[in-house]
Short mmCIF file of C-alpha atoms in Angstrom, two decimals:
data_model
loop_
_atom_site.label_atom_id
_atom_site.label_comp_id
_atom_site.label_asym_id
_atom_site.label_seq_id
_atom_site.Cartn_x
_atom_site.Cartn_y
_atom_site.Cartn_z
CA MET L 12 103.71 153.87 67.58
CA GLN L 13 107.03 153.20 66.95
CA GLY L 14 109.24 155.07 65.04
CA PHE L 15 110.27 154.73 61.85
CA SER L 16 113.69 153.14 62.15
CA THR L 17 111.99 150.54 64.22
CA ARG L 18 109.27 149.74 62.48
CA ALA L 19 111.59 149.67 59.36
CA ILE L 20 113.79 146.77 60.96
CA HIS L 21 110.87 145.73 63.06
CA ALA L 22 107.89 145.52 61.54
CA GLY L 23 107.02 141.98 60.34
CA GLN L 24 110.06 140.99 61.20
CA GLU L 25 109.88 138.08 64.45
CA PRO L 26 112.62 135.71 64.45
CA ASP L 27 112.20 132.69 62.67
CA PRO L 28 109.63 131.03 65.98
CA ILE L 29 111.68 127.67 65.44
CA THR L 30 115.80 129.03 64.43
CA GLY L 31 115.44 132.01 65.75
CA ALA L 32 117.28 134.06 62.51
CA VAL L 33 117.05 137.09 62.78
CA THR L 34 116.70 138.08 58.93
CA THR L 35 113.42 136.99 57.01
CA SER L 36 114.00 133.98 55.31
CA ILE L 37 114.06 134.08 51.10
CA HIS L 38 110.78 131.38 49.91
CA THR L 39 112.23 130.29 47.18
CA SER L 40 109.01 127.63 46.73
CA SER L 41 106.23 128.41 43.88
CA THR L 42 103.87 125.25 45.54
CA TYR L 43 103.21 124.60 49.13
CA ALA L 44 102.20 120.87 50.50
CA GLN L 45 98.22 121.86 51.24
CA ASP L 46 96.21 119.29 54.30
CA GLY L 47 93.79 118.38 52.49
CA VAL L 48 91.86 119.63 48.99
CA GLY L 49 91.80 123.34 50.09
CA GLY L 50 93.29 122.59 53.22
CA THR L 51 95.81 125.72 52.86
CA ARG L 52 98.79 126.09 55.34
CA GLY L 53 98.80 130.09 56.55
CA GLY L 54 96.71 130.97 52.83
CA TYR L 55 99.32 130.09 50.93
CA GLU L 56 98.57 127.51 47.70
CA TYR L 57 100.83 129.21 45.06
CA SER L 58 103.79 131.41 44.77
CA ARG L 59 102.56 133.73 42.01
CA SER L 60 99.90 134.45 44.85
CA ALA L 61 101.38 134.93 48.06
CA ASN L 62 104.17 133.87 48.64
CA PRO L 63 105.93 134.74 52.60
CA THR L 64 108.45 136.80 52.54
CA ARG L 65 107.08 139.37 49.85
CA THR L 66 104.23 138.82 52.73
CA THR L 67 106.82 140.53 55.01
CA LEU L 68 107.95 143.37 53.07
CA GLN L 69 103.94 144.30 52.63
CA GLU L 70 103.41 144.06 56.02
CA CYS L 71 106.54 146.73 56.02
CA LEU L 72 106.11 147.98 53.88
CA ALA L 73 102.21 149.36 55.16
CA ALA L 74 103.90 149.87 58.70
CA LEU L 75 105.86 153.07 56.66
CA GLU L 76 103.20 154.11 55.41
CA ASP L 77 100.73 154.43 58.33
CA GLY L 78 99.14 152.36 55.55
CA ARG L 79 97.11 148.81 56.52
CA HIS L 80 97.35 146.86 53.30
CA ALA L 81 100.15 146.69 51.07
CA ARG L 82 101.09 145.14 47.23
CA ALA L 83 104.57 144.19 46.63
CA PHE L 84 105.04 143.95 42.72
CA GLY L 85 107.46 143.29 40.52
CA SER L 86 108.35 146.88 39.56
CA GLY L 87 106.65 150.36 39.63
CA MET L 88 104.78 150.35 36.61
CA GLY L 89 103.79 146.75 37.52
CA ALA L 90 102.06 148.43 40.14
CA THR L 91 100.55 151.42 38.71
CA ASP L 92 99.52 149.73 35.59
CA THR L 93 96.97 147.10 37.79
CA LEU L 94 96.24 149.63 39.82
CA LEU L 95 94.41 152.41 37.21
CA ARG L 96 92.96 148.95 35.78
CA VAL L 97 91.25 148.41 39.00
CA LEU L 98 90.31 152.24 39.54
CA LEU L 99 89.45 153.53 35.76
CA LYS L 100 86.88 151.80 32.85
CA PRO L 101 86.83 152.89 29.80
CA GLY L 102 85.60 155.73 29.41
CA ASP L 103 86.61 157.22 32.89
CA HIS L 104 88.99 159.51 32.60
CA ILE L 105 92.23 160.53 35.39
CA VAL L 106 93.91 163.87 36.13
CA ILE L 107 97.48 163.69 35.82
CA PRO L 108 100.23 166.05 36.36
CA HIS L 109 101.60 168.25 33.86
CA ASP L 110 105.66 166.51 34.91
CA ALA L 111 104.51 163.58 35.72
CA TYR L 112 107.18 160.84 35.03
CA GLY L 113 107.97 160.08 31.64
CA GLY L 114 107.05 156.06 31.86
CA THR L 115 103.70 156.93 34.17
CA PHE L 116 102.37 159.48 30.77
CA ARG L 117 103.00 157.24 28.57
CA LEU L 118 101.38 153.56 30.31
CA ILE L 119 98.46 156.69 30.48
CA ASP L 120 98.77 157.96 26.58
CA LYS L 121 100.03 155.06 24.88
CA VAL L 122 97.97 152.27 26.39
CA LEU L 123 95.63 153.05 29.13
CA SER L 124 94.12 155.38 25.42
CA GLY L 125 93.60 152.67 24.19
CA TRP L 126 91.31 151.46 25.93
CA GLY L 127 89.11 154.38 26.04
CA VAL L 128 90.87 156.54 29.19
CA GLU L 129 90.91 160.05 28.72
CA HIS L 130 93.48 161.89 30.34
CA THR L 131 94.35 165.35 31.55
CA PRO L 132 97.73 167.47 32.67
CA VAL L 133 97.35 170.19 35.10
CA ASP L 134 99.72 172.20 37.43
CA LEU L 135 98.65 170.29 40.38
CA SER L 136 100.28 172.75 42.81
CA ASP L 137 97.61 174.95 41.90
CA VAL L 138 94.46 173.65 43.33
CA GLU L 139 91.56 175.31 41.10
CA ALA L 140 93.07 174.45 38.16
CA LEU L 141 92.99 170.19 38.92
CA ARG L 142 88.82 171.54 40.45
CA ALA L 143 88.68 172.85 36.62
CA ALA L 144 89.77 169.33 35.47
CA ILE L 145 87.47 167.64 37.46
CA ARG L 146 85.43 165.88 35.26
CA PRO L 147 81.52 164.28 35.97
CA GLU L 148 84.17 161.06 34.57
CA THR L 149 87.00 161.98 36.80
CA LYS L 150 87.56 158.84 39.00
CA VAL L 151 91.20 159.22 39.82
CA VAL L 152 93.19 162.03 40.63
CA TRP L 153 97.50 161.43 40.46
CA THR L 154 99.72 163.07 41.74
CA GLU L 155 104.19 162.60 42.01
CA THR L 156 104.90 164.76 44.87
CA PRO L 157 107.46 166.07 44.14
CA THR L 158 107.41 165.43 40.89
CA ASN L 159 110.00 164.06 38.24
CA PRO L 160 112.06 165.07 36.73
CA LEU L 161 111.29 169.54 37.78
CA LEU L 162 110.68 168.58 42.14
CA GLY L 163 107.08 170.61 41.39
CA ILE L 164 105.09 170.12 44.99
CA ALA L 165 101.58 169.26 45.46
CA ASP L 166 99.37 170.30 49.09
CA ILE L 167 98.69 166.96 49.16
CA ALA L 168 96.47 167.10 52.18
CA ALA L 169 94.40 170.24 49.61
CA LEU L 170 94.60 168.31 46.08
CA ALA L 171 93.23 165.35 48.58
CA GLY L 172 90.14 167.84 49.36
CA VAL L 173 88.90 168.26 45.90
CA ALA L 174 89.25 164.95 44.75
CA ARG L 175 87.59 163.66 47.79
CA ASP L 176 84.63 166.37 46.47
CA ALA L 177 84.83 165.26 43.54
CA GLY L 178 83.83 161.07 44.41
CA ALA L 179 87.56 159.81 43.00
CA SER L 180 90.34 158.71 44.52
CA LEU L 181 93.56 160.82 44.59
CA VAL L 182 96.49 158.54 44.21
CA VAL L 183 100.05 159.62 45.23
CA ASP L 184 103.40 158.33 43.67
CA ASN L 185 105.92 158.96 47.27
CA THR L 186 108.82 157.61 44.38
CA PHE L 187 110.72 160.93 45.31
CA ALA L 188 109.84 161.18 48.95
CA SER L 189 109.75 157.22 50.66
CA PRO L 190 107.84 156.95 53.51
CA TYR L 191 110.28 158.34 55.47
CA LEU L 192 110.22 162.04 54.65
CA GLN L 193 106.74 161.79 53.51
CA THR L 194 103.31 160.07 54.13
CA PRO L 195 100.72 160.33 51.54
CA LEU L 196 97.52 158.62 53.59
CA ALA L 197 97.77 160.60 56.43
CA LEU L 198 97.45 163.17 54.23
CA GLY L 199 94.39 162.20 53.10
CA ALA L 200 95.65 160.87 49.85
CA ASP L 201 93.46 156.94 49.38
CA VAL L 202 95.99 155.46 47.39
CA VAL L 203 100.13 155.43 47.58
CA VAL L 204 102.33 154.04 45.25
CA HIS L 205 106.25 153.80 45.08
CA SER L 206 108.89 152.42 43.44
CA THR L 207 110.49 150.57 45.00
CA THR L 208 113.53 150.36 42.15
CA LYS L 209 114.75 153.90 44.30
CA TYR L 210 115.00 154.67 47.66
CA VAL L 211 113.34 151.95 49.37
CA GLY L 212 115.57 149.38 47.60
CA GLY L 213 118.06 151.72 47.69
CA HIS L 214 121.13 150.61 46.49
CA SER L 215 120.33 149.98 42.51
CA ASP L 216 120.25 146.12 42.58
CA VAL L 217 116.82 145.16 42.70
CA VAL L 218 113.73 146.41 40.60
CA GLY L 219 109.45 146.62 42.84
CA GLY L 220 106.83 148.38 42.70
CA ALA L 221 104.61 148.57 45.91
CA ILE L 222 100.39 150.18 46.32
CA VAL L 223 99.22 150.60 49.74
CA THR L 224 95.93 152.26 51.36
CA ASN L 225 93.44 151.73 54.20
CA ASP L 226 90.50 150.60 51.35
CA ASP L 227 90.10 147.22 52.41
CA ASP L 228 87.84 146.51 49.92
CA LEU L 229 90.72 148.32 46.85
CA ALA L 230 92.96 146.27 49.09
CA ALA L 231 91.16 143.03 47.80
CA ALA L 232 90.87 143.89 44.17
CA LEU L 233 94.94 144.24 43.78
CA SER L 234 94.82 141.16 45.17
CA PHE L 235 91.99 139.82 42.83
CA ALA L 236 94.24 141.99 39.76
CA GLN L 237 97.76 141.05 40.87
CA ASN L 238 96.45 137.37 40.62
CA SER L 239 94.91 137.22 37.84
CA THR L 240 98.12 138.60 35.56
CA GLY L 241 100.80 138.50 37.68
CA SER L 242 102.38 141.47 38.71
CA VAL L 243 104.13 139.63 41.27
CA PRO L 244 108.43 140.29 42.90
CA GLY L 245 110.26 137.08 43.47
CA PRO L 246 111.26 136.18 46.60
CA PHE L 247 114.61 138.06 46.98
CA ASP L 248 113.88 140.90 45.31
CA ALA L 249 111.15 140.67 47.67
CA TRP L 250 114.18 140.31 49.96
CA LEU L 251 116.77 142.40 48.60
CA THR L 252 114.01 145.50 48.67
CA LEU L 253 113.12 144.29 52.67
CA ARG L 254 117.50 143.97 52.43
CA GLY L 255 117.28 148.24 51.27
CA VAL L 256 113.99 149.12 53.49
CA LYS L 257 116.49 148.62 57.00
CA THR L 258 118.12 151.60 56.30
CA LEU L 259 115.78 153.91 54.70
CA ALA L 260 116.27 156.42 57.62
CA VAL L 261 120.44 156.84 57.83
CA ARG L 262 120.57 157.50 53.67
CA MET L 263 117.78 159.09 53.18
CA GLU L 264 119.70 161.47 55.89
CA ARG L 265 122.38 161.91 54.28
CA HIS L 266 120.93 162.41 51.25
CA CYS L 267 118.77 164.84 51.79
CA ASP L 268 121.98 166.88 53.48
CA ASN L 269 124.32 166.53 50.10
CA ALA L 270 121.86 167.15 48.01
CA GLU L 271 121.14 170.66 50.31
CA ARG L 272 125.56 171.48 49.34
CA VAL L 273 125.37 170.69 46.60
CA ALA L 274 121.89 173.05 45.76
CA GLU L 275 123.70 174.98 47.18
CA MET L 276 126.38 175.22 44.69
CA LEU L 277 124.79 175.16 41.86
CA ALA L 278 122.96 177.60 42.34
CA GLY L 279 125.64 179.86 42.97
CA HIS L 280 127.38 178.43 39.95
CA PRO L 281 127.16 181.09 36.53
CA ALA L 282 126.71 178.07 34.07
CA VAL L 283 123.64 177.50 35.94
CA GLU L 284 120.65 179.26 34.82
CA LYS L 285 117.73 177.50 38.02
CA VAL L 286 118.24 175.34 40.44
CA LEU L 287 115.54 173.02 41.10
CA TYR L 288 114.60 171.75 44.46
CA PRO L 289 111.75 172.81 47.13
CA GLY L 290 114.12 173.17 50.27
CA LEU L 291 115.78 176.18 49.03
CA PRO L 292 113.52 178.38 49.55
CA ASP L 293 113.21 180.79 46.37
CA HIS L 294 110.98 177.17 44.92
CA PRO L 295 107.85 178.22 44.24
CA GLY L 296 106.69 174.63 46.34
CA HIS L 297 109.41 174.75 49.41
CA GLU L 298 106.80 176.06 52.26
CA VAL L 299 104.83 173.24 51.55
CA ALA L 300 107.61 170.76 51.25
CA ALA L 301 108.07 172.14 54.96
CA LYS L 302 104.91 171.92 55.56
CA GLN L 303 104.33 168.62 54.52
CA MET L 304 108.36 166.61 54.54
CA ARG L 305 109.99 166.01 57.05
CA ARG L 306 112.68 167.11 54.97
CA PHE L 307 113.31 167.48 51.09
CA GLY L 308 115.24 164.87 49.27
CA GLY L 309 117.81 163.79 47.38
CA MET L 310 116.91 164.46 44.37
CA VAL L 311 118.10 168.12 42.54
CA SER L 312 117.32 169.49 38.77
CA PHE L 313 118.55 172.10 37.49
CA GLN L 314 118.44 173.64 33.37
CA THR L 315 122.12 175.24 32.19
CA ALA L 316 123.01 178.16 31.10
CA GLY L 317 123.91 177.43 27.46
CA GLY L 318 121.07 175.23 26.70
CA ARG L 319 120.49 172.44 25.28
CA ASP L 320 124.52 171.28 24.37
CA ALA L 321 125.69 172.73 27.70
CA ALA L 322 123.29 170.34 29.51
CA LEU L 323 125.58 167.33 27.78
CA GLN L 324 128.31 168.03 28.25
CA VAL L 325 128.02 167.62 32.34
CA CYS L 326 126.70 165.03 31.65
CA SER L 327 129.26 163.92 30.01
CA ASN L 328 131.80 165.52 32.11
CA THR L 329 131.18 164.10 35.81
CA GLN L 330 133.24 161.40 37.25
CA LEU L 331 132.11 160.60 40.74
CA PHE L 332 128.12 160.83 39.56
CA THR L 333 127.32 158.00 36.55
CA LEU L 334 125.60 158.72 33.60
CA ALA L 335 122.71 156.22 33.99
CA GLU L 336 119.23 155.86 34.62
CA SER L 337 117.12 155.63 37.72
CA LEU L 338 117.57 157.21 40.94
CA GLY L 339 117.78 156.70 44.96
CA GLY L 340 120.31 154.62 45.44
CA ILE L 341 123.63 154.65 47.58
CA GLU L 342 125.41 156.75 44.27
CA SER L 343 124.80 159.31 42.34
CA LEU L 344 123.58 159.41 39.33
CA ILE L 345 123.05 161.83 36.48
CA GLU L 346 121.21 162.26 33.61
CA HIS L 347 119.73 164.79 30.51
CA PRO L 348 115.67 163.58 30.75
CA GLY L 349 115.06 164.86 27.65
CA GLN L 350 117.27 162.46 26.06
CA MET L 351 116.55 159.18 28.36
CA THR L 352 114.10 159.18 30.87
CA HIS L 353 111.36 162.01 29.70
CA ALA L 354 112.46 161.18 25.96
CA SER L 355 108.38 159.51 25.60
CA THR L 356 107.10 163.43 26.38
CA ALA L 357 108.74 165.00 23.43
CA GLY L 358 105.87 166.47 21.44
CA SER L 359 103.54 166.81 24.44
CA MET L 360 102.64 168.61 27.08
CA LEU L 361 104.31 167.58 29.30
CA GLU L 362 108.04 167.69 27.54
CA VAL L 363 110.40 169.11 29.36
CA PRO L 364 114.01 171.28 28.32
CA ASP L 365 116.57 170.53 27.23
CA ASN L 366 118.88 172.34 29.04
CA LEU L 367 117.82 169.61 32.20
CA VAL L 368 120.28 167.92 34.06
CA ARG L 369 118.94 164.92 37.39
CA LEU L 370 120.22 164.57 39.83
CA SER L 371 120.48 160.96 42.21
CA VAL L 372 122.67 162.86 44.97
CA GLY L 373 123.90 159.83 46.83
CA ILE L 374 125.62 159.30 49.95
CA GLU L 375 128.92 159.58 48.99
CA ASP L 376 130.95 162.57 50.75
CA ALA L 377 129.61 165.76 49.84
CA GLU L 378 132.77 167.46 49.42
CA ASP L 379 133.59 165.20 46.85
CA LEU L 380 130.75 164.75 45.20
CA ILE L 381 130.42 168.87 44.94
CA GLU L 382 134.53 168.99 43.19
CA ASP L 383 132.72 166.41 40.69
CA LEU L 384 129.46 168.87 39.91
CA ARG L 385 131.82 172.23 39.85
CA ALA L 386 134.81 170.99 37.50
CA ALA L 387 131.70 169.72 34.98
CA LEU L 388 130.57 172.49 34.67
CA ASP L 389 133.51 174.90 35.13
CA THR L 390 134.40 173.40 30.90
CA LEU L 391 131.89 175.52 30.20
CA GLY L 392 133.39 177.49 29.56
#
């Protein structure tokens, strides 16, 4: 198999056979001429059903995740919703992480619950806890690793074994790791989900999602559901994501370099109560992460010693770290999950600590990022 960067640049992206163009074209056409009734050219008839630019992106994403099939969506939540509606029906049960992304929790708790789907939050770093939560109605085990925003680590291979024994599908949200750092299908997962808005796109200029699987029947069901609901990315969004993914490997190396140095600085600062980063040896998931990840990622969370007010003050006082939601772009971002990305978990079992700060460490000069954070923390006195 070719190396990761080679696949990122070339998979599905051969030069145009007519013009020789080395960059994928943006196919803006909404419809396609047919050679007689039902006689499509290459399977294209209407761009909700299929679009050549989207096809190229899907082929590339499948190659990067070592999968046979990928489907690109208009957003990560669009991908998540479509997948869960294919895998679940009223009366089914899903296990989710006890620290899941707020948007995923909101979809399951507020939308799918009205459809008759039940869920149980579980600390998925504990395989026995998962085993105890499994019911006869359990059809999906949904995990994130690392989790958003507490950076928890789950053993994908171990979870896959439990899910398989229960006749359930293991879905891994691989957004934080990206396919460069982790390939869940190779570890036994049935499905991988991404918000391609994040590291895959990498430039904070496109919203998208993706599902990757080796299951032929599931891929066909996803295509039918996607075409039926219309949760598709536009051709320019697909092209932007393709442009971003070409540099994923080099970006992730820099994200990891910077995150490691930021985490080390935070661990030694008196205003920081706790640093959550799987690259630190004292992180409870460090050994599992080292086993299943290439490196430890660009996301760092920490808890301030001064409580909620101190966390809010740090978020307001940085200069290079921009106060904003989302993550995975080349620029560094800072946020307060309790009032921003994870507000939907307030009052639930998934509520995050109010002194928690989440960082998406970008690819700027590490020394500048460290000084920016140190200066913001020093203001806490």
